[in-house]
Coordinates of C-alpha atoms in Angstrom, one line a residue:
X144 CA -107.4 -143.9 -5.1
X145 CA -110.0 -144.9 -8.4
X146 CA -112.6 -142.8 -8.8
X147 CA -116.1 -144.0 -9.1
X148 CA -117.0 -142.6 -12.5
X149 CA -121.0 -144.2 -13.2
X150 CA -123.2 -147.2 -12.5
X151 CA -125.6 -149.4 -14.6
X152 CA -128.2 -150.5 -12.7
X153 CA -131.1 -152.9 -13.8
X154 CA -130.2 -156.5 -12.0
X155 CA -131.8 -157.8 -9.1
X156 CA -129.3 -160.1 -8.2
X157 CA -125.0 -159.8 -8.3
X158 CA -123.8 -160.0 -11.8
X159 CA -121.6 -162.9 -12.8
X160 CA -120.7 -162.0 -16.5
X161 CA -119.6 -158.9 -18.6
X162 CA -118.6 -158.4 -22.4
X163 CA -117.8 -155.5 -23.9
X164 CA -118.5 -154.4 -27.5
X165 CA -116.4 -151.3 -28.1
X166 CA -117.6 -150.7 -31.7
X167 CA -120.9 -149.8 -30.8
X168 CA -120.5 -148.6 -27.0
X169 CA -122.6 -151.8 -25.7
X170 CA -121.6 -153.6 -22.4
X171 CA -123.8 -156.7 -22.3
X172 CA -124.1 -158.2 -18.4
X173 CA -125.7 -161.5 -17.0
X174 CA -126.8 -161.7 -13.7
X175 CA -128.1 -164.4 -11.1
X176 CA -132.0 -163.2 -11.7
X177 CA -131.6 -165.0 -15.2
X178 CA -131.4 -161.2 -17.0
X179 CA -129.5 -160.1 -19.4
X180 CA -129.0 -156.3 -19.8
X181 CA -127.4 -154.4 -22.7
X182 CA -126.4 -151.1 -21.5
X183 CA -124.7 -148.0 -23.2
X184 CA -121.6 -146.8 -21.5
X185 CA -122.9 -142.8 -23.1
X186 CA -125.9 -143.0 -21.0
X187 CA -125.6 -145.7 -18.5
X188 CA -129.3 -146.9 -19.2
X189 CA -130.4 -150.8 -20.5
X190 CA -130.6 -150.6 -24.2
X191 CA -132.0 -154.2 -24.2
X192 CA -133.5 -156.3 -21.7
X193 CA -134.2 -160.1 -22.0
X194 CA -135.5 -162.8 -19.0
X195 CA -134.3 -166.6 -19.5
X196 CA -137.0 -168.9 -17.9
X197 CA -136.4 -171.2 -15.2
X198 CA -135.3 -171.2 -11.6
X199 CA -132.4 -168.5 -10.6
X200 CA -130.3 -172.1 -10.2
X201 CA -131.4 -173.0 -13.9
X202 CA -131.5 -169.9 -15.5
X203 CA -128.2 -167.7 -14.3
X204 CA -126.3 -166.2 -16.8
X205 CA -122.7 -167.0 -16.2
X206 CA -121.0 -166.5 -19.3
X207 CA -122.0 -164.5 -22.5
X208 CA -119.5 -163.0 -25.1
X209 CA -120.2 -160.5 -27.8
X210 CA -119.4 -162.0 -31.8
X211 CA -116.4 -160.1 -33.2
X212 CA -117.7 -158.3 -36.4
X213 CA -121.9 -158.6 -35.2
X214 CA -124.4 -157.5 -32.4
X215 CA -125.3 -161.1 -31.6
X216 CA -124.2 -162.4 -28.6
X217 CA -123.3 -165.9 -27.2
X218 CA -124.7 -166.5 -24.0
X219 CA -125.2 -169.0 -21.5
X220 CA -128.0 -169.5 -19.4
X221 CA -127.1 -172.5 -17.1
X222 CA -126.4 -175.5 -18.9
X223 CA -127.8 -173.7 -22.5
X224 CA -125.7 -172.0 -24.7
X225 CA -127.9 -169.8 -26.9
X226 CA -127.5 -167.1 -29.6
X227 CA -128.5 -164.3 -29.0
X228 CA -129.8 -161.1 -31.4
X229 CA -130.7 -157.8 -29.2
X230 CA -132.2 -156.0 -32.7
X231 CA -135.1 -158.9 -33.5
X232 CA -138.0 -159.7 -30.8
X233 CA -137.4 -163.8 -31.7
X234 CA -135.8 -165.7 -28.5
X235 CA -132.4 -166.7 -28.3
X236 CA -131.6 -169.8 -30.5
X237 CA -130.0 -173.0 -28.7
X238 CA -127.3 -174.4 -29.7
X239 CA -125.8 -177.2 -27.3
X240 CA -127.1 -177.8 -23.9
X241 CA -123.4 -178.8 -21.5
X242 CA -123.4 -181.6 -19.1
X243 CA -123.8 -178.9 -15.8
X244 CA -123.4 -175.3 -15.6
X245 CA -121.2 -173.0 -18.5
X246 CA -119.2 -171.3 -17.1
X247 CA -117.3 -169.3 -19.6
X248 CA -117.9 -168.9 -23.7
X249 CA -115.0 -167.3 -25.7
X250 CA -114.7 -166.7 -29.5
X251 CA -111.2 -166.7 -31.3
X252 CA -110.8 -162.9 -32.5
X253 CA -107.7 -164.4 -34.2
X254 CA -109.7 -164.5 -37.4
X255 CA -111.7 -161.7 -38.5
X256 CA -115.2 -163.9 -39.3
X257 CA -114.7 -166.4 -36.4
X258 CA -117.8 -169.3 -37.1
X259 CA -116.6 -171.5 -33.8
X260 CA -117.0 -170.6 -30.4
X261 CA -115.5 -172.9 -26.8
X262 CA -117.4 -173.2 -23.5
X263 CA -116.4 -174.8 -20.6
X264 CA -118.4 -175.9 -17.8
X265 CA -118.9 -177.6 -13.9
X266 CA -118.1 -181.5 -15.6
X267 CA -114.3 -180.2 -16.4
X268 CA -115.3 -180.5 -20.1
X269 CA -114.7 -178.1 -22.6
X270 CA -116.9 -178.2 -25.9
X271 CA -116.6 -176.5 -29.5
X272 CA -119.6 -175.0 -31.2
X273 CA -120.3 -173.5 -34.9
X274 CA -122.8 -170.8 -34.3
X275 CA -122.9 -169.9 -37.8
X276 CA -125.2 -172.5 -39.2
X277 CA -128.7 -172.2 -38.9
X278 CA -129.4 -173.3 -35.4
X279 CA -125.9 -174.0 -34.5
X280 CA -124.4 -177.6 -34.4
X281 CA -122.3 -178.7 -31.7
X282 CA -119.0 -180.0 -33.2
X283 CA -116.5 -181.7 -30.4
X284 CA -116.8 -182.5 -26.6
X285 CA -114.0 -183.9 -24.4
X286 CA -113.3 -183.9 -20.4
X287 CA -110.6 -181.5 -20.0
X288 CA -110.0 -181.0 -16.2
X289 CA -110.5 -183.3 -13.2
X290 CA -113.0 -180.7 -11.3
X291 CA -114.8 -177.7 -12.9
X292 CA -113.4 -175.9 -15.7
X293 CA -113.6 -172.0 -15.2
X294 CA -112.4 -170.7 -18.2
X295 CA -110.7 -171.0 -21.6
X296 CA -108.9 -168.7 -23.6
X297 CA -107.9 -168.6 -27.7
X298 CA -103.8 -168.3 -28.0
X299 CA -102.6 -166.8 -31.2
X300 CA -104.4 -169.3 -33.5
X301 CA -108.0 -170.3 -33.5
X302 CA -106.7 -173.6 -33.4
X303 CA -105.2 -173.0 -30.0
X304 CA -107.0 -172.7 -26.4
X305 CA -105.7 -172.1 -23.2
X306 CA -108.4 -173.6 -20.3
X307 CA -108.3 -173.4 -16.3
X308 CA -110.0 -175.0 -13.6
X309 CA -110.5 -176.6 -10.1
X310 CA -107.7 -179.4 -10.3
X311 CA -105.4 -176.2 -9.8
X312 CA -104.2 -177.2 -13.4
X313 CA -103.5 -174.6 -16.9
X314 CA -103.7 -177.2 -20.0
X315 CA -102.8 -175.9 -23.5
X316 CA -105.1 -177.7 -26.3
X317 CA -105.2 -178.1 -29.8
X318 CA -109.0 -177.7 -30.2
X319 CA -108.5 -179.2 -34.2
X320 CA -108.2 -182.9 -32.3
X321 CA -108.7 -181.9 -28.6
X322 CA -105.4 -182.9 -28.1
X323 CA -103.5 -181.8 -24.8
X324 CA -100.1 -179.9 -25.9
X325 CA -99.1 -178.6 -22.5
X326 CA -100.0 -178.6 -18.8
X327 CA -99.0 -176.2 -15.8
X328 CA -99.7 -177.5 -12.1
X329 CA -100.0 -174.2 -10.0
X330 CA -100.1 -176.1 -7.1
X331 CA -96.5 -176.7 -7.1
X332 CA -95.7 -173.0 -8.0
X333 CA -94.4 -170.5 -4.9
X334 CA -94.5 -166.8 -5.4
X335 CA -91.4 -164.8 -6.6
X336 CA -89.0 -165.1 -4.2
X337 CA -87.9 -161.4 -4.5
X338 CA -90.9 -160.2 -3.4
X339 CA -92.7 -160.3 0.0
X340 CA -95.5 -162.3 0.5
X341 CA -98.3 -160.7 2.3
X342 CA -100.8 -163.9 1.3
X343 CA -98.7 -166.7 2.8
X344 CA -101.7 -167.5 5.5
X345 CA -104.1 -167.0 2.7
X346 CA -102.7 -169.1 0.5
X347 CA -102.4 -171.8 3.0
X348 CA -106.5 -171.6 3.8
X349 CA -107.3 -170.9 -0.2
X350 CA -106.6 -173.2 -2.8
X351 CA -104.7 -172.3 -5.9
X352 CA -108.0 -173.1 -8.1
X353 CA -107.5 -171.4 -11.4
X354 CA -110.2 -169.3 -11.8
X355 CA -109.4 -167.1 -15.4
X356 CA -107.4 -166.6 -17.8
X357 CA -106.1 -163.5 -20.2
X358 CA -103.3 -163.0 -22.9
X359 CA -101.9 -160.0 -23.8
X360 CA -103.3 -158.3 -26.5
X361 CA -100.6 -157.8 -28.8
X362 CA -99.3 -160.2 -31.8
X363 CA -95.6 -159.7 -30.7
X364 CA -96.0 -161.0 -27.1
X365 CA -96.6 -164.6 -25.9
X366 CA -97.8 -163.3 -22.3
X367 CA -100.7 -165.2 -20.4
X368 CA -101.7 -164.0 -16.8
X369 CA -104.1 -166.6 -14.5
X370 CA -105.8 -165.4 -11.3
X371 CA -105.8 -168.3 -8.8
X372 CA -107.9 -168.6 -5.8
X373 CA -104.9 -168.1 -3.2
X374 CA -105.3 -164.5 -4.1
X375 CA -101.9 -164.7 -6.6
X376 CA -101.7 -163.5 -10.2
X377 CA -99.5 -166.1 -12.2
X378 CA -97.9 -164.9 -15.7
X379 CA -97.2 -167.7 -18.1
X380 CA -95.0 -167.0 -21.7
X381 CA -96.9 -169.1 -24.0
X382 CA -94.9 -171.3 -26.1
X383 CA -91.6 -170.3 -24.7
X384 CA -88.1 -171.9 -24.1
X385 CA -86.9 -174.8 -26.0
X386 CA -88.9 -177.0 -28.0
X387 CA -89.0 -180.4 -25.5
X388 CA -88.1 -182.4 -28.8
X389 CA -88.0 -181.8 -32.7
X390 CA -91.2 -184.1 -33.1
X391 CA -93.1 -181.1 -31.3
X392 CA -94.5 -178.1 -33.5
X393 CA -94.7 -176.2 -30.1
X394 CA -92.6 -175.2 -27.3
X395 CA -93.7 -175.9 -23.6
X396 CA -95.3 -172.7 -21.8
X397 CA -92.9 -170.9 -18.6
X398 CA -94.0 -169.9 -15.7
X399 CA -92.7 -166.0 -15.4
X400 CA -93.7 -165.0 -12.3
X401 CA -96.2 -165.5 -9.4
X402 CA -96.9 -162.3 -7.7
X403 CA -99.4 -162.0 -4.6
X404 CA -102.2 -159.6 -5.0
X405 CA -105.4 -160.0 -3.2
X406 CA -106.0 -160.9 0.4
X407 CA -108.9 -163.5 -1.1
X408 CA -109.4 -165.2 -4.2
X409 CA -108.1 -163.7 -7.5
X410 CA -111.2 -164.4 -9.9
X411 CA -110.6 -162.2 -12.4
X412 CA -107.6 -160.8 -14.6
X413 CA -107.2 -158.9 -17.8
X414 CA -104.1 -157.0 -19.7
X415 CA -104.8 -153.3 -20.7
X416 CA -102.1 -151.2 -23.1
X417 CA -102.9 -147.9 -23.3
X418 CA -102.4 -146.2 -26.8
X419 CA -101.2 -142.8 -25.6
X420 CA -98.5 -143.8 -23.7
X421 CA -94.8 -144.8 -24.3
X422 CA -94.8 -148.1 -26.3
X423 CA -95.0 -150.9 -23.5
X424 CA -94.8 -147.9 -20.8
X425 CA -98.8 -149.0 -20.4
X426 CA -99.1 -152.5 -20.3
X427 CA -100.4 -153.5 -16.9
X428 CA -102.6 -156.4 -15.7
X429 CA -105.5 -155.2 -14.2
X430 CA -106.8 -158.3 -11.4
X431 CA -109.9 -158.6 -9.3
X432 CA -110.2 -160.7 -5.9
X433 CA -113.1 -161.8 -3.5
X434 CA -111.2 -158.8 -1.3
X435 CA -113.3 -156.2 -3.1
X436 CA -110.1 -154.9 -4.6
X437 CA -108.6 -153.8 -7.9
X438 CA -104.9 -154.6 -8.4
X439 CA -102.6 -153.1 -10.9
X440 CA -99.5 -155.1 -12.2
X441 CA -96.8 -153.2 -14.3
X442 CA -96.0 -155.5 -17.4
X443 CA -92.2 -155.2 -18.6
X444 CA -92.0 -154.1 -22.0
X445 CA -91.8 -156.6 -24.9
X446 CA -88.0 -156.2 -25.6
X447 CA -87.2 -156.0 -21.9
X448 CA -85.9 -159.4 -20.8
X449 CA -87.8 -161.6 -18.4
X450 CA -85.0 -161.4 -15.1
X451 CA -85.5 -160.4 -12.3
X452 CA -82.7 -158.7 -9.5
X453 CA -82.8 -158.8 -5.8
X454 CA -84.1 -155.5 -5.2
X455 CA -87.3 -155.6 -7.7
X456 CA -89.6 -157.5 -9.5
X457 CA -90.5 -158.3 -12.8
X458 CA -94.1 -157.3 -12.4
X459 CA -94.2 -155.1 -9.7
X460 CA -97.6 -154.3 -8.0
X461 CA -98.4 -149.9 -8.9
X462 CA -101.6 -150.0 -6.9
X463 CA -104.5 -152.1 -5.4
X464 CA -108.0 -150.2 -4.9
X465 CA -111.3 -151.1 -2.9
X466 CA -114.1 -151.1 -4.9
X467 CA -116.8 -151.8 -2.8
X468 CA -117.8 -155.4 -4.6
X469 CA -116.7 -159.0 -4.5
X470 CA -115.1 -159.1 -7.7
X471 CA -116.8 -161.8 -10.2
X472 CA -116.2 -159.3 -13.4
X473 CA -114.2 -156.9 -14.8
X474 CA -113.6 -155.7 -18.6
X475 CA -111.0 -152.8 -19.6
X476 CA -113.5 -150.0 -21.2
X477 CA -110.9 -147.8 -21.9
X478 CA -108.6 -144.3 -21.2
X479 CA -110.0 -142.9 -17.8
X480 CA -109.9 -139.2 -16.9
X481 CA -106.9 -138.1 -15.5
X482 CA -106.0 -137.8 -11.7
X483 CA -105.7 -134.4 -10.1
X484 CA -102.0 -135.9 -9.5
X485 CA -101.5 -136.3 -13.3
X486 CA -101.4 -139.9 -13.4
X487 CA -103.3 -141.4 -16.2
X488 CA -106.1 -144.4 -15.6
X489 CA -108.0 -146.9 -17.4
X490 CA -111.9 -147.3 -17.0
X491 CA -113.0 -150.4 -15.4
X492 CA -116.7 -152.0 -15.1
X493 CA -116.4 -154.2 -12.3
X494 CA -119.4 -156.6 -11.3
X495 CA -119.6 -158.5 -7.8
X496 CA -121.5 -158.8 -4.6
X497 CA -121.6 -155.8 -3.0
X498 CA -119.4 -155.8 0.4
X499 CA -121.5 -152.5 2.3
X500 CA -125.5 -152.0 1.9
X501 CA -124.4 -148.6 0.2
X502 CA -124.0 -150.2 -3.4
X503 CA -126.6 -151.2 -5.5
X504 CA -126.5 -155.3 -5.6
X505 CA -127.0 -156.0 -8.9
X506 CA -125.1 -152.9 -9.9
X507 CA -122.1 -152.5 -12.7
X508 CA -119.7 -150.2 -11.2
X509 CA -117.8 -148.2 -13.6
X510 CA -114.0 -146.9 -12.4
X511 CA -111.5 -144.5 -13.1
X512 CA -108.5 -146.8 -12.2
X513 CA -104.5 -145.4 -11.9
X514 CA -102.0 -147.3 -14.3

């Protein structure tokens, strides 16, 4: 079982958005009630505390992401994406105002001084931003799904971005031109064959809408997962296989695997490596569902191939925990303590309606999870 390890506590409503600043022990968290907290993970208490205006409709802050290399923040506050400094008293500074609703911000950590940032939002579009000039300048906006866009993702350039979203499609993008490189349909895609499927009638009620996206962390790998609203996990190899023709500088992204985890939506997925184990012994994809669950799927090591036998899968599922909360966010904090079994686990801060009247509502959970 994980092991409830702390909470943070200061939202009034369910929180929708997490980042994590490991550098200086911050976790920043949006929330419904239009607050944004700053909490430290040594004491569990708010650091910083700011209020956006507006309605909770107007105002909720559904996607914020910590600047490699700074204490600012980038943070959206409905259809305003803002910067954000938690060490001055001035308010955050707009920079672009989207269409409807931002839903995700991410920033390329491909470079170590990143000066562009991607948001994506309710229209399907997806826009670039430079947040390094004084008062930002929005650079480039183009429609990239058919139906809300939930989430992008840098690949191993800042040049290239990874986006998700309602029209149950993964497009590949080079953000330089906004030109479209590569598409998945997860529609069409049936989980591994090898390995029962416990979601069939969910899957049938819940459709497959792509709802995030993660990449491994390491330069050497080219794995992607995607957590899809029928409850599945989905790992992609980015730029893998044959190149379709010699015009192309890129080769077209694989599907690997489609595993079933959650009895709900998947809304949430992340890879975690643990540096004290066995290289590749502690890659896992950590995945949270509307279930109030916390899967853990084993990762085959970078030199291992990508087959799979009769008897076992390539990405077999160690664990799946209840954690009391309709997952909407989750970030990888890092090494847990032990298990009284020996088994090591990674600390999670997981974010979510509550599912019993024993948890705090607007609370970040913190967990001990087994990998």
């Amino acid at each position: 079982m994980a092991k409830l390890n702390s909470s943070f506590r200061g939202h009034a409503q369910p929180v929708l958005s997490l980042s994590f600043d490991k550098e200086n022990g911050k976790i920043a968290s949006g929330s419904g009630d239009g607050v944004l907290h700053l909490f430290d993970i040594k004491t569990s208490q708010s650091a910083f505390k700011f209020a956006f205006d507006g309605t909770d409709e107007e105002n909720e802050v559904a996607a914020l992401a910590f600047i490699p290399g700074s204490q600012n923040l980038l943070v959206a506050s409905g259809q305003d994406a803002c910067l954000l400094d938690p060490r001055s008293d001035s308010k955050p500074v707009l920079i672009a105002k989207a269409a409807d609703q931002i839903n995700s911000i991410v920033i390329p950590t491909a470079q170590p001084s990143p000066n562009t940032a991607v948001f994506a939002d309710d229209t399907g579009d997806i826009s670039t931003i430079d947040f390094r000039k004084p008062g930002g300048k929005l650079l480039k906006t183009w429609t990239a799904h058919t139906n809300i866009c939930m989430h992008a993702a840098f690949g191993a350039t800042p040049s290239d971005l990874y986006s998700g979203g309602f029209d149950y499609h993964i497009h590949r993008w080079d953000i330089s031109n906004g030109a479209r490189l590569d598409s998945i349909n997860v529609s069409t895609l049936s989980s591994n064959k090898d390995q029962a499927n416990p979601n069939s009638e969910i899957e049938s009620i819940n459709p497959p809408f792509v709802y995030n996206l993660a990449m491994h962390p390491s330069a050497s790998s080219n794995k992607m997962a995607a957590a899809l609203g029928n409850g599945s996990v989905v790992i992609v190899q980015r730029d893998a296989g044959p190149k379709a023709n010699k015009k192309k500088k890129t080769r077209p992204c694989v599907v690997d695997a489609v595993v079933p985890v959650h009895s709900w939506s998947c809304t949430v997925v992340e890879f975690w490596r643990s540096d004290s184990l066995e290289a590749g012994a502690g890659d896992v994809v950590i995945s949270g569902g509307l279930d109030g669950c916390i899967g853990v799927l084993g990762v085959p090591g970078l030199t291992e191939p990508n087959e799979q036998s009769q008897n076992q899968t390539t990405y077999p599922l160690k664990g799946k925990y209840p954690v009391g909360r309709k997952v909407d966010g989750l970030i990888c904090l890092g090494e847990g303590v032990n298990l009284d079994d020996g088994r090591a686990t990674v600390r999670v801060a997981v974010a979510g309606c509550a599912t019993t009247k024993v948890r705090d509502a607007g609370a970040v959970d913190v967990w001990d999870v087994p990998v």
